[in-house]
Short mmCIF file of C-alpha atoms in Angstrom, two decimals:
data_model
loop_
_atom_site.label_atom_id
_atom_site.label_comp_id
_atom_site.label_asym_id
_atom_site.label_seq_id
_atom_site.Cartn_x
_atom_site.Cartn_y
_atom_site.Cartn_z
CA GLN A 275 -7.94 -10.29 14.14
CA GLN A 276 -5.14 -12.33 13.62
CA GLN A 277 -6.56 -15.54 11.40
CA VAL A 278 -2.92 -16.90 10.84
CA LYS A 279 -0.69 -17.63 13.22
CA GLN A 280 2.65 -18.42 13.50
CA SER A 281 5.69 -19.40 16.08
CA PRO A 282 8.34 -19.65 16.71
CA GLN A 283 9.01 -15.73 16.78
CA SER A 284 12.68 -16.81 16.36
CA LEU A 285 14.35 -19.78 15.60
CA ILE A 286 18.32 -20.44 15.85
CA VAL A 287 19.08 -23.59 13.70
CA GLN A 288 22.86 -24.67 13.69
CA LYS A 289 24.02 -25.53 9.87
CA GLY A 290 22.87 -28.51 8.48
CA GLY A 291 19.96 -28.93 11.07
CA ILE A 292 16.49 -28.80 10.14
CA SER A 293 14.23 -25.83 10.94
CA ILE A 294 11.24 -25.83 11.23
CA ILE A 295 8.03 -22.92 11.07
CA ASN A 296 4.31 -23.60 12.22
CA CYS A 297 1.19 -21.61 10.99
CA ALA A 298 -2.55 -22.50 12.07
CA TYR A 299 -5.88 -20.63 10.84
CA GLU A 300 -8.95 -20.66 11.50
CA ASN A 301 -11.09 -20.23 8.66
CA THR A 302 -11.79 -23.23 6.33
CA ALA A 303 -12.73 -20.56 3.38
CA PHE A 304 -8.51 -20.28 2.97
CA ASP A 305 -7.34 -22.04 -0.08
CA TYR A 306 -3.82 -20.84 -0.75
CA PHE A 307 -0.80 -20.50 1.53
CA PRO A 308 2.63 -19.17 0.35
CA TRP A 309 5.49 -19.22 2.48
CA TYR A 310 7.46 -16.33 1.91
CA GLN A 311 11.31 -15.24 2.97
CA GLN A 312 12.38 -11.74 3.18
CA PHE A 313 15.92 -10.45 3.57
CA PRO A 314 16.99 -7.45 5.91
CA GLY A 315 16.11 -4.12 3.65
CA LYS A 316 14.46 -6.37 0.51
CA GLY A 317 10.79 -6.86 0.07
CA PRO A 318 9.52 -10.70 0.99
CA ALA A 319 9.74 -13.09 -1.87
CA LEU A 320 7.70 -15.93 -2.25
CA LEU A 321 9.32 -19.01 -1.29
CA ILE A 322 6.95 -22.21 -1.91
CA ALA A 323 3.00 -22.75 -1.97
CA ILE A 324 0.68 -24.96 -1.08
CA ARG A 325 -3.39 -25.42 -2.09
CA PRO A 326 -5.12 -27.84 1.35
CA ASP A 327 -5.62 -30.59 -1.51
CA VAL A 328 -1.92 -31.50 -1.07
CA SER A 329 -0.16 -33.18 2.14
CA GLU A 330 3.28 -32.48 1.12
CA LYS A 331 4.93 -30.27 -1.39
CA LYS A 332 8.72 -30.53 -1.75
CA GLU A 333 11.02 -27.61 -3.26
CA GLY A 334 14.97 -28.13 -3.00
CA ARG A 335 14.90 -28.28 0.67
CA PHE A 336 12.13 -26.77 1.17
CA THR A 337 9.17 -28.72 2.10
CA ILE A 338 5.80 -27.03 3.04
CA SER A 339 3.46 -29.99 4.96
CA PHE A 340 -0.37 -29.28 5.47
CA ASN A 341 -2.79 -30.68 7.86
CA LYS A 342 -6.39 -29.52 6.69
CA SER A 343 -8.03 -31.41 9.63
CA ALA A 344 -5.85 -29.64 12.70
CA LYS A 345 -5.83 -26.53 10.51
CA GLN A 346 -1.98 -26.52 10.63
CA PHE A 347 0.46 -26.01 7.76
CA SER A 348 4.41 -25.82 8.23
CA LEU A 349 7.81 -25.05 6.60
CA HIS A 350 10.63 -27.40 6.54
CA ILE A 351 14.40 -26.19 5.35
CA MET A 352 16.25 -29.44 5.58
CA ASP A 353 20.15 -28.99 5.69
CA SER A 354 19.71 -25.12 6.92
CA GLN A 355 22.89 -22.81 5.54
CA PRO A 356 23.75 -19.82 6.71
CA GLY A 357 22.13 -18.22 3.89
CA ASP A 358 18.83 -19.22 5.15
CA SER A 359 19.04 -16.92 7.82
CA ALA A 360 15.84 -14.19 7.17
CA THR A 361 12.37 -13.21 8.60
CA TYR A 362 10.03 -16.18 6.80
CA PHE A 363 6.27 -15.05 6.06
CA CYS A 364 3.25 -17.59 6.11
CA ALA A 365 0.16 -16.48 4.51
CA ALA A 366 -3.66 -17.76 3.80
CA LEU A 367 -5.56 -16.43 0.98
CA ILE A 368 -9.05 -16.50 0.28
CA PRO A 369 -9.73 -16.45 -3.43
CA ASN A 370 -12.95 -14.03 -3.10
CA PHE A 371 -13.31 -11.58 -5.63
CA GLY A 372 -13.44 -8.56 -4.21
CA ASN A 373 -12.21 -9.63 -0.33
CA GLU A 374 -9.50 -10.93 -1.51
CA LYS A 375 -6.48 -10.37 0.13
CA LEU A 376 -3.23 -12.27 1.62
CA THR A 377 -3.25 -12.15 5.66
CA PHE A 378 -0.20 -12.94 6.85
CA GLY A 379 1.78 -14.51 10.42
CA THR A 380 3.76 -12.51 12.35
CA GLY A 381 6.89 -13.51 10.76
CA THR A 382 9.61 -15.99 12.46
CA ARG A 383 13.42 -14.81 12.42
CA LEU A 384 15.68 -17.54 11.52
CA THR A 385 18.91 -18.04 12.42
CA ILE A 386 21.64 -20.48 11.17
CA ILE A 387 24.63 -20.40 13.11
CA PRO A 388 27.76 -22.34 11.94
CA LYS B 139 13.76 -8.21 -17.02
CA ALA B 140 13.79 -5.46 -14.02
CA GLY B 141 11.88 -5.92 -10.58
CA VAL B 142 9.45 -3.98 -8.64
CA THR B 143 10.54 -0.18 -8.06
CA GLN B 144 9.59 1.80 -5.65
CA THR B 145 10.15 5.30 -4.66
CA PRO B 146 10.88 7.08 -2.58
CA ARG B 147 12.99 4.32 -0.53
CA TYR B 148 12.98 6.64 2.34
CA LEU B 149 10.57 9.67 4.11
CA ILE B 150 10.58 11.81 7.26
CA LYS B 151 7.05 13.94 7.20
CA THR B 152 5.36 15.42 10.10
CA ARG B 153 2.28 14.63 11.61
CA GLY B 154 -0.90 15.92 9.48
CA GLN B 155 1.52 16.00 6.35
CA GLN B 156 -0.07 14.14 3.12
CA VAL B 157 2.52 11.42 1.08
CA THR B 158 2.69 10.15 -2.15
CA LEU B 159 4.73 6.97 -2.51
CA SER B 160 5.05 5.18 -6.10
CA CYS B 161 5.99 1.49 -7.46
CA SER B 162 6.35 1.03 -11.09
CA PRO B 163 5.42 -3.03 -11.35
CA ILE B 164 7.21 -5.74 -13.49
CA SER B 165 6.70 -5.29 -16.70
CA GLY B 166 3.56 -6.42 -17.94
CA HIS B 167 2.36 -6.87 -15.14
CA ARG B 168 -1.17 -5.42 -14.50
CA SER B 169 -2.18 -6.09 -11.17
CA VAL B 170 -0.31 -3.96 -8.01
CA SER B 171 -1.03 -4.42 -4.37
CA TRP B 172 0.28 -2.88 -1.55
CA TYR B 173 1.06 -3.40 2.09
CA GLN B 174 1.87 -1.68 5.04
CA GLN B 175 4.74 -3.61 7.20
CA THR B 176 5.35 -2.63 10.92
CA PRO B 177 7.19 -4.81 13.75
CA GLY B 178 3.76 -4.57 15.65
CA GLN B 179 1.30 -5.73 13.34
CA GLY B 180 3.12 -7.22 10.86
CA LEU B 181 2.32 -7.60 7.12
CA GLN B 182 -0.81 -6.49 6.54
CA PHE B 183 -2.88 -6.00 2.91
CA LEU B 184 -4.07 -2.36 1.83
CA PHE B 185 -5.18 -2.50 -0.95
CA GLU B 186 -5.24 -4.21 -4.76
CA TYR B 187 -5.22 -2.47 -8.31
CA PHE B 188 -5.83 -4.30 -11.61
CA SER B 189 -6.26 -2.47 -14.97
CA GLU B 190 -6.53 0.93 -13.03
CA THR B 191 -9.53 -0.05 -10.53
CA GLN B 192 -9.19 -1.03 -7.31
CA ARG B 193 -10.34 -4.74 -6.98
CA ASN B 194 -9.44 -5.83 -3.24
CA LYS B 195 -9.59 -3.18 -0.48
CA GLY B 196 -8.12 -4.43 3.31
CA ASN B 197 -8.97 -2.70 6.63
CA PHE B 198 -7.58 0.63 6.59
CA PRO B 199 -9.03 4.07 7.17
CA GLY B 200 -9.89 6.39 3.96
CA ARG B 201 -6.91 8.63 4.74
CA PHE B 202 -5.34 5.87 2.99
CA SER B 203 -5.72 5.75 -0.69
CA GLY B 204 -4.05 4.60 -4.43
CA ARG B 205 -4.24 4.95 -7.99
CA GLN B 206 -3.37 2.91 -10.88
CA PHE B 207 -2.31 4.67 -14.34
CA SER B 208 -2.62 3.35 -17.40
CA ASN B 209 1.07 2.54 -17.21
CA SER B 210 0.09 -0.01 -14.66
CA ARG B 211 2.41 2.33 -12.49
CA SER B 212 0.59 3.12 -8.99
CA GLU B 213 0.46 5.44 -5.87
CA MET B 214 -0.68 5.57 -2.67
CA ASN B 215 -1.39 8.35 -1.21
CA VAL B 216 -1.78 8.53 3.16
CA SER B 217 -3.38 11.81 4.12
CA THR B 218 -3.12 13.42 7.38
CA LEU B 219 -0.42 11.15 9.01
CA GLU B 220 -0.65 9.81 12.54
CA LEU B 221 2.59 8.66 14.38
CA GLY B 222 1.21 5.38 13.75
CA ASP B 223 1.59 5.60 9.32
CA SER B 224 4.90 4.82 10.37
CA ALA B 225 6.10 2.12 8.76
CA LEU B 226 7.45 -0.13 5.72
CA TYR B 227 4.98 0.21 2.53
CA LEU B 228 5.38 -2.77 0.35
CA CYS B 229 3.96 -3.34 -3.17
CA ALA B 230 4.04 -6.47 -4.91
CA SER B 231 3.16 -6.54 -8.47
CA SER B 232 1.72 -9.75 -10.64
CA LEU B 233 0.29 -10.89 -13.67
CA ARG B 234 -2.67 -11.71 -12.64
CA THR B 235 -3.56 -14.15 -15.85
CA SER B 236 -5.14 -16.65 -13.05
CA GLY B 237 -7.87 -14.20 -11.84
CA THR B 238 -6.69 -14.74 -8.47
CA LEU B 239 -3.97 -13.62 -6.16
CA THR B 240 -2.70 -17.11 -6.44
CA ASP B 241 -0.24 -15.73 -9.02
CA THR B 242 3.47 -15.02 -7.71
CA GLN B 243 3.38 -11.71 -6.18
CA TYR B 244 6.58 -9.92 -6.53
CA PHE B 245 7.60 -7.50 -4.14
CA GLY B 246 9.87 -4.12 -4.42
CA PRO B 247 12.19 -2.99 -1.40
CA GLY B 248 9.85 -1.02 0.29
CA THR B 249 9.63 2.78 1.13
CA ARG B 250 10.36 3.21 4.86
CA LEU B 251 8.18 6.22 5.80
CA THR B 252 8.82 7.75 9.27
CA VAL B 253 6.06 10.51 10.86
CA LEU B 254 7.58 12.69 13.57
#
């Protein structure tokens, strides 16, 4: 049962453009939403994370937008660079002791072309 | 500070065999989580160990087990391997000072397991 739906599956963006990846969830008990970046041959690395009490969080060129009522959140990469080409995963967490686990989206393969 | 290390990096086994994977967390990290990554199912949580105790568990069969040692190193064992167990197995460590998995998890490079 997939609880976090991620789209698109793949995305091609020109250098300097804005990359947008979307995720939607169903379980309102989720209260922590991280994004991970994974390069080939490497494990995922935390990029940025948000709690549902804020609608937006920005770190450098990366911004998370969060819409609690729509149960959606998205990652925006401004001024996308070839080095941003990677697979991105959204995730969600229910901080429930004994039953706490990160649930991941299916990933988006981002390619930035010159 | 050294990152999370996993050994071996690649492993080939046949159906019915068992396998043990090892994970050394970042120094000072007491939480180790294990994940399975496949093209079809994506990243799925297996279990988490904290201070030698299994703290959280995902929805995997009992063939998948783990343990953690007093130095926080962790091992994952898969018995009676099936073709569908072919995957990248990732471990991640965190300080877990907040008491939840919202502490940043640092992933290792993974062990690529192929079951023939």
